[in-house]
Amino acid sequence: MPTKRPAKRPPKDTNQLAKYILDVSTGDAEKIEPPKKDPAAVELGRRGGLKSAETRSRRLSPTKRKAIAKKAAKVRWSKK
């Protein structure tokens, strides 16, 4: 019988998660590590993402910002 491959992430079911934690703490199972991210990609994403909203809000005129906010509020409150 083939051996079962380890899961890519911890189980979501409460009982299975409790058993997984117990197995890891006793050494019966290996701890599941999240996949490593590429540091260069993370740096690029942070560099562009953190600046963009602030820069965009500074470049917009007050009337344009107001129009965008009104449109967003209208969409938000029209949902059921």
GROMACS .gro file of N, CA and C in nm:
model
  240
    1MET      N    1   0.084  -0.118   0.000
    1MET     CA    2   0.000   0.000   0.000
    1MET      C    3   0.089   0.124   0.000
    2PRO      N    4   0.063   0.221  -0.090
    2PRO     CA    5   0.148   0.339  -0.095
    2PRO      C    6   0.131   0.424   0.030
    3THR      N    7   0.241   0.490   0.068
    3THR     CA    8   0.233   0.576   0.186
    3THR      C    9   0.164   0.707   0.149
    4LYS      N   10   0.098   0.764   0.246
    4LYS     CA   11   0.023   0.887   0.224
    4LYS      C   12   0.120   1.005   0.223
    5ARG      N   13   0.108   1.093   0.124
    5ARG     CA   14   0.192   1.212   0.117
    5ARG      C   15   0.147   1.313   0.222
    6PRO      N   16   0.241   1.390   0.278
    6PRO     CA   17   0.200   1.490   0.376
    6PRO      C   18   0.118   1.601   0.310
    7ALA      N   19   0.023   1.652   0.384
    7ALA     CA   20  -0.062   1.760   0.333
    7ALA      C   21   0.021   1.887   0.315
    8LYS      N   22  -0.023   1.973   0.228
    8LYS     CA   23   0.050   2.096   0.203
    8LYS      C   24   0.020   2.202   0.309
    9ARG      N   25  -0.091   2.188   0.380
    9ARG     CA   26  -0.123   2.281   0.487
    9ARG      C   27  -0.194   2.203   0.598
   10PRO      N   28  -0.193   2.259   0.720
   10PRO     CA   29  -0.259   2.189   0.831
   10PRO      C   30  -0.408   2.171   0.805
   11PRO      N   31  -0.468   2.067   0.860
   11PRO     CA   32  -0.611   2.043   0.837
   11PRO      C   33  -0.698   2.153   0.898
   12LYS      N   34  -0.814   2.175   0.837
   12LYS     CA   35  -0.906   2.278   0.885
   12LYS      C   36  -1.003   2.224   0.991
   13ASP      N   37  -1.030   2.094   0.987
   13ASP     CA   38  -1.121   2.034   1.084
   13ASP      C   39  -1.057   2.042   1.223
   14THR      N   40  -1.135   2.080   1.324
   14THR     CA   41  -1.082   2.102   1.458
   14THR      C   42  -1.017   1.977   1.516
   15ASN      N   43  -1.084   1.863   1.502
   15ASN     CA   44  -1.030   1.739   1.558
   15ASN      C   45  -0.903   1.696   1.485
   16GLN      N   46  -0.903   1.708   1.354
   16GLN     CA   47  -0.784   1.671   1.278
   16GLN      C   48  -0.669   1.765   1.309
   17LEU      N   49  -0.698   1.894   1.328
   17LEU     CA   50  -0.595   1.991   1.362
   17LEU      C   51  -0.535   1.959   1.499
   18ALA      N   52  -0.621   1.923   1.595
   18ALA     CA   53  -0.572   1.887   1.729
   18ALA      C   54  -0.480   1.766   1.722
   19LYS      N   55  -0.519   1.666   1.643
   19LYS     CA   56  -0.435   1.546   1.628
   19LYS      C   57  -0.304   1.582   1.560
   20TYR      N   58  -0.308   1.669   1.460
   20TYR     CA   59  -0.187   1.712   1.389
   20TYR      C   60  -0.092   1.783   1.486
   21ILE      N   61  -0.145   1.873   1.569
   21ILE     CA   62  -0.062   1.946   1.665
   21ILE      C   63   0.002   1.849   1.764
   22LEU      N   64  -0.075   1.752   1.811
   22LEU     CA   65  -0.025   1.651   1.903
   22LEU      C   66   0.085   1.568   1.837
   23ASP      N   67   0.062   1.527   1.713
   23ASP     CA   68   0.162   1.448   1.641
   23ASP      C   69   0.291   1.526   1.620
   24VAL      N   70   0.279   1.654   1.586
   24VAL     CA   71   0.399   1.735   1.566
   24VAL      C   72   0.475   1.752   1.697
   25SER      N   73   0.401   1.776   1.807
   25SER     CA   74   0.467   1.799   1.935
   25SER      C   75   0.534   1.673   1.989
   26THR      N   76   0.481   1.555   1.956
   26THR     CA   77   0.544   1.430   2.002
   26THR      C   78   0.647   1.378   1.903
   27GLY      N   79   0.656   1.438   1.787
   27GLY     CA   80   0.755   1.396   1.688
   27GLY      C   81   0.707   1.288   1.594
   28ASP      N   82   0.579   1.254   1.598
   28ASP     CA   83   0.525   1.151   1.510
   28ASP      C   84   0.503   1.202   1.368
   29ALA      N   85   0.489   1.332   1.352
   29ALA     CA   86   0.465   1.391   1.220
   29ALA      C   87   0.558   1.509   1.202
   30GLU      N   88   0.589   1.540   1.077
   30GLU     CA   89   0.673   1.655   1.048
   30GLU      C   90   0.586   1.780   1.041
   31LYS      N   91   0.644   1.891   1.086
   31LYS     CA   92   0.572   2.018   1.081
   31LYS      C   93   0.563   2.064   0.936
   32ILE      N   94   0.447   2.111   0.898
   32ILE     CA   95   0.425   2.159   0.762
   32ILE      C   96   0.466   2.306   0.756
   33GLU      N   97   0.565   2.334   0.676
   33GLU     CA   98   0.614   2.471   0.660
   33GLU      C   99   0.547   2.535   0.540
   34PRO      N  100   0.510   2.664   0.549
   34PRO     CA  101   0.453   2.731   0.433
   34PRO      C  102   0.559   2.745   0.324
   35PRO      N  103   0.519   2.749   0.198
   35PRO     CA  104   0.617   2.762   0.091
   35PRO      C  105   0.691   2.895   0.102
   36LYS      N  106   0.819   2.892   0.069
   36LYS     CA  107   0.902   3.012   0.075
   36LYS      C  108   0.871   3.102  -0.044
   37LYS      N  109   0.868   3.232  -0.019
   37LYS     CA  110   0.842   3.328  -0.126
   37LYS      C  111   0.975   3.378  -0.181
   38ASP      N  112   0.973   3.418  -0.306
   38ASP     CA  113   1.091   3.473  -0.369
   38ASP      C  114   1.112   3.615  -0.314
   39PRO      N  115   1.224   3.641  -0.246
   39PRO     CA  116   1.245   3.774  -0.187
   39PRO      C  117   1.243   3.888  -0.289
   40ALA      N  118   1.292   3.861  -0.409
   40ALA     CA  119   1.292   3.967  -0.511
   40ALA      C  120   1.149   4.004  -0.551
   41ALA      N  121   1.063   3.904  -0.565
   41ALA     CA  122   0.924   3.929  -0.601
   41ALA      C  123   0.851   4.002  -0.488
   42VAL      N  124   0.880   3.964  -0.364
   42VAL     CA  125   0.817   4.030  -0.249
   42VAL      C  126   0.857   4.177  -0.245
   43GLU      N  127   0.986   4.203  -0.267
   43GLU     CA  128   1.035   4.340  -0.264
   43GLU      C  129   0.971   4.424  -0.375
   44LEU      N  130   0.959   4.367  -0.494
   44LEU     CA  131   0.896   4.440  -0.603
   44LEU      C  132   0.750   4.472  -0.572
   45GLY      N  133   0.679   4.376  -0.518
   45GLY     CA  134   0.537   4.396  -0.486
   45GLY      C  135   0.518   4.502  -0.379
   46ARG      N  136   0.602   4.499  -0.276
   46ARG     CA  137   0.590   4.597  -0.169
   46ARG      C  138   0.628   4.735  -0.218
   47ARG      N  139   0.730   4.743  -0.299
   47ARG     CA  140   0.774   4.873  -0.347
   47ARG      C  141   0.665   4.942  -0.427
   48GLY      N  142   0.601   4.868  -0.515
   48GLY     CA  143   0.496   4.929  -0.597
   48GLY      C  144   0.365   4.945  -0.524
   49GLY      N  145   0.328   4.846  -0.444
   49GLY     CA  146   0.198   4.845  -0.379
   49GLY      C  147   0.182   4.946  -0.268
   50LEU      N  148   0.286   4.966  -0.189
   50LEU     CA  149   0.274   5.057  -0.075
   50LEU      C  150   0.274   5.202  -0.118
   51LYS      N  151   0.339   5.233  -0.226
   51LYS     CA  152   0.346   5.372  -0.271
   51LYS      C  153   0.224   5.414  -0.351
   52SER      N  154   0.167   5.323  -0.425
   52SER     CA  155   0.070   5.361  -0.527
   52SER      C  156  -0.054   5.432  -0.473
   53ALA      N  157  -0.113   5.384  -0.365
   53ALA     CA  158  -0.236   5.445  -0.314
   53ALA      C  159  -0.210   5.588  -0.263
   54GLU      N  160  -0.101   5.603  -0.191
   54GLU     CA  161  -0.068   5.736  -0.139
   54GLU      C  162  -0.035   5.833  -0.252
   55THR      N  163   0.043   5.788  -0.348
   55THR     CA  164   0.081   5.873  -0.460
   55THR      C  165  -0.041   5.910  -0.543
   56ARG      N  166  -0.129   5.812  -0.565
   56ARG     CA  167  -0.249   5.839  -0.644
   56ARG      C  168  -0.338   5.940  -0.574
   57SER      N  169  -0.354   5.927  -0.444
   57SER     CA  170  -0.441   6.021  -0.373
   57SER      C  171  -0.382   6.163  -0.374
   58ARG      N  172  -0.250   6.174  -0.371
   58ARG     CA  173  -0.189   6.306  -0.377
   58ARG      C  174  -0.204   6.370  -0.515
   59ARG      N  175  -0.202   6.289  -0.618
   59ARG     CA  176  -0.209   6.342  -0.755
   59ARG      C  177  -0.351   6.379  -0.797
   60LEU      N  178  -0.451   6.319  -0.734
   60LEU     CA  179  -0.589   6.348  -0.771
   60LEU      C  180  -0.632   6.483  -0.714
   61SER      N  181  -0.714   6.552  -0.790
   61SER     CA  182  -0.768   6.677  -0.739
   61SER      C  183  -0.877   6.645  -0.636
   62PRO      N  184  -0.907   6.737  -0.545
   62PRO     CA  185  -1.010   6.712  -0.444
   62PRO      C  186  -1.146   6.677  -0.504
   63THR      N  187  -1.182   6.740  -0.615
   63THR     CA  188  -1.312   6.710  -0.676
   63THR      C  189  -1.314   6.569  -0.734
   64LYS      N  190  -1.205   6.528  -0.794
   64LYS     CA  191  -1.198   6.394  -0.852
   64LYS      C  192  -1.202   6.289  -0.740
   65ARG      N  193  -1.128   6.315  -0.629
   65ARG     CA  194  -1.130   6.222  -0.515
   65ARG      C  195  -1.271   6.210  -0.459
   66LYS      N  196  -1.342   6.322  -0.452
   66LYS     CA  197  -1.479   6.324  -0.400
   66LYS      C  198  -1.571   6.241  -0.489
   67ALA      N  199  -1.554   6.255  -0.622
   67ALA     CA  200  -1.636   6.178  -0.717
   67ALA      C  201  -1.611   6.028  -0.702
   68ILE      N  202  -1.485   5.990  -0.684
   68ILE     CA  203  -1.451   5.848  -0.667
   68ILE      C  204  -1.512   5.795  -0.537
   69ALA      N  205  -1.505   5.875  -0.430
   69ALA     CA  206  -1.560   5.833  -0.301
   69ALA      C  207  -1.712   5.819  -0.308
   70LYS      N  208  -1.779   5.912  -0.379
   70LYS     CA  209  -1.924   5.904  -0.393
   70LYS      C  210  -1.965   5.778  -0.470
   71LYS      N  211  -1.890   5.748  -0.578
   71LYS     CA  212  -1.919   5.630  -0.658
   71LYS      C  213  -1.901   5.503  -0.574
   72ALA      N  214  -1.794   5.497  -0.493
   72ALA     CA  215  -1.768   5.381  -0.408
   72ALA      C  216  -1.878   5.364  -0.304
   73ALA      N  217  -1.922   5.475  -0.244
   73ALA     CA  218  -2.027   5.469  -0.143
   73ALA      C  219  -2.159   5.423  -0.206
   74LYS      N  220  -2.186   5.471  -0.324
   74LYS     CA  221  -2.310   5.433  -0.393
   74LYS      C  222  -2.311   5.283  -0.420
   75VAL      N  223  -2.199   5.230  -0.468
   75VAL     CA  224  -2.189   5.086  -0.495
   75VAL      C  225  -2.199   5.007  -0.366
   76ARG      N  226  -2.130   5.054  -0.261
   76ARG     CA  227  -2.129   4.983  -0.133
   76ARG      C  228  -2.268   4.974  -0.073
   77TRP      N  229  -2.343   5.082  -0.078
   77TRP     CA  230  -2.474   5.085  -0.012
   77TRP      C  231  -2.584   5.029  -0.102
   78SER      N  232  -2.558   5.009  -0.231
   78SER     CA  233  -2.662   4.955  -0.319
   78SER      C  234  -2.669   4.804  -0.310
   79LYS      N  235  -2.566   4.738  -0.254
   79LYS     CA  236  -2.567   4.592  -0.243
   79LYS      C  237  -2.670   4.548  -0.139
   80LYS      N  238  -2.730   4.433  -0.164
   80LYS     CA  239  -2.831   4.383  -0.070
   80LYS      C  240  -2.768   4.290   0.028
   0.00000   0.00000   0.00000
